[in-house]
Amino acid sequence: MLEIRERVEGEERAELTLSLPFDSRQRSRLRVTLSDGALAALALPRGSVLRGGDLLRLSDGRAVRVIAARETVSTVRSNVLRALLRAAYHLGNRHVPLEVGEGYLRYLHDHVLDGMVRDLGLTVEVEQAAFETPVEPRSRRLSLGNPFRCASPGPRIPSLPERSRDSSSASPSKWTRAASVRRWWLTFR
């Protein structure tokens, strides 16, 4: 069985093509059938995302061009940008992969999502088309860093001022109770 383990950078003439739907292009390990009918094992580095037009190298040295397969999608068209933005917000809130283009939104067909978009006042067309989203590979997102992730092991609680006990207060004050809780918390971290 042939193996596909690397991408080809730059332009090269491809002898074969590989047509994959959106879900399969998100996977890095997959058994695929090439345009000549041969089976191949796709074994790219983890987190790789294939896009239509990408070039891959077979183990025998030949180049393969990836084609985004036509699949059933729902397309929302409108000249009103605010309506499209509102629909994109609601679809994105449901973590739906979304293709955003000039005057349209496109997502993989789902009759429930179609109903929601119709309830927003837009029309939905079900059609056969290639589906491409602006997806970054997971490894690229991780290398950019997470602005909400703290580099330190945990938040530091600032020291609370210790109040001296005087004879007028019979019970510990809120400051000494908070300091003892802080000491307890730090010992079990």
PDB file of C-alpha atoms in Angstrom, residues 6 33 36 55 68 71 79 98 112 128 141 158-160 165 171:
ATOM      1  CA  GLU A   6       4.469  14.761   3.575  1.00  0.00           C
ATOM      2  CA  THR A  33      -8.499   5.944  -2.634  1.00  0.00           C
ATOM      3  CA  ASP A  36      -6.356   5.908 -10.346  1.00  0.00           C
ATOM      4  CA  LEU A  55      -0.017  18.962  -2.841  1.00  0.00           C
ATOM      5  CA  ALA A  68     -12.352  19.471  -1.855  1.00  0.00           C
ATOM      6  CA  GLU A  71     -21.002  17.543  -0.533  1.00  0.00           C
ATOM      7  CA  ASN A  79     -27.403  41.395   0.784  1.00  0.00           C
ATOM      8  CA  LEU A  98     -18.698  27.855   8.779  1.00  0.00           C
ATOM      9  CA  VAL A 112     -32.229  21.758  12.571  1.00  0.00           C
ATOM     10  CA  GLN A 128     -23.951  20.341  -3.618  1.00  0.00           C
ATOM     11  CA  ARG A 141      -3.288  27.481  17.370  1.00  0.00           C
ATOM     12  CA  PRO A 158      -1.696  38.720  48.241  1.00  0.00           C
ATOM     13  CA  SER A 159      -0.669  38.687  51.847  1.00  0.00           C
ATOM     14  CA  LEU A 160      -3.253  39.989  54.197  1.00  0.00           C
ATOM     15  CA  ARG A 165      -4.854  41.056  68.956  1.00  0.00           C
ATOM     16  CA  SER A 171     -12.597  36.349  68.856  1.00  0.00           C
TER      17      SER A 171
END
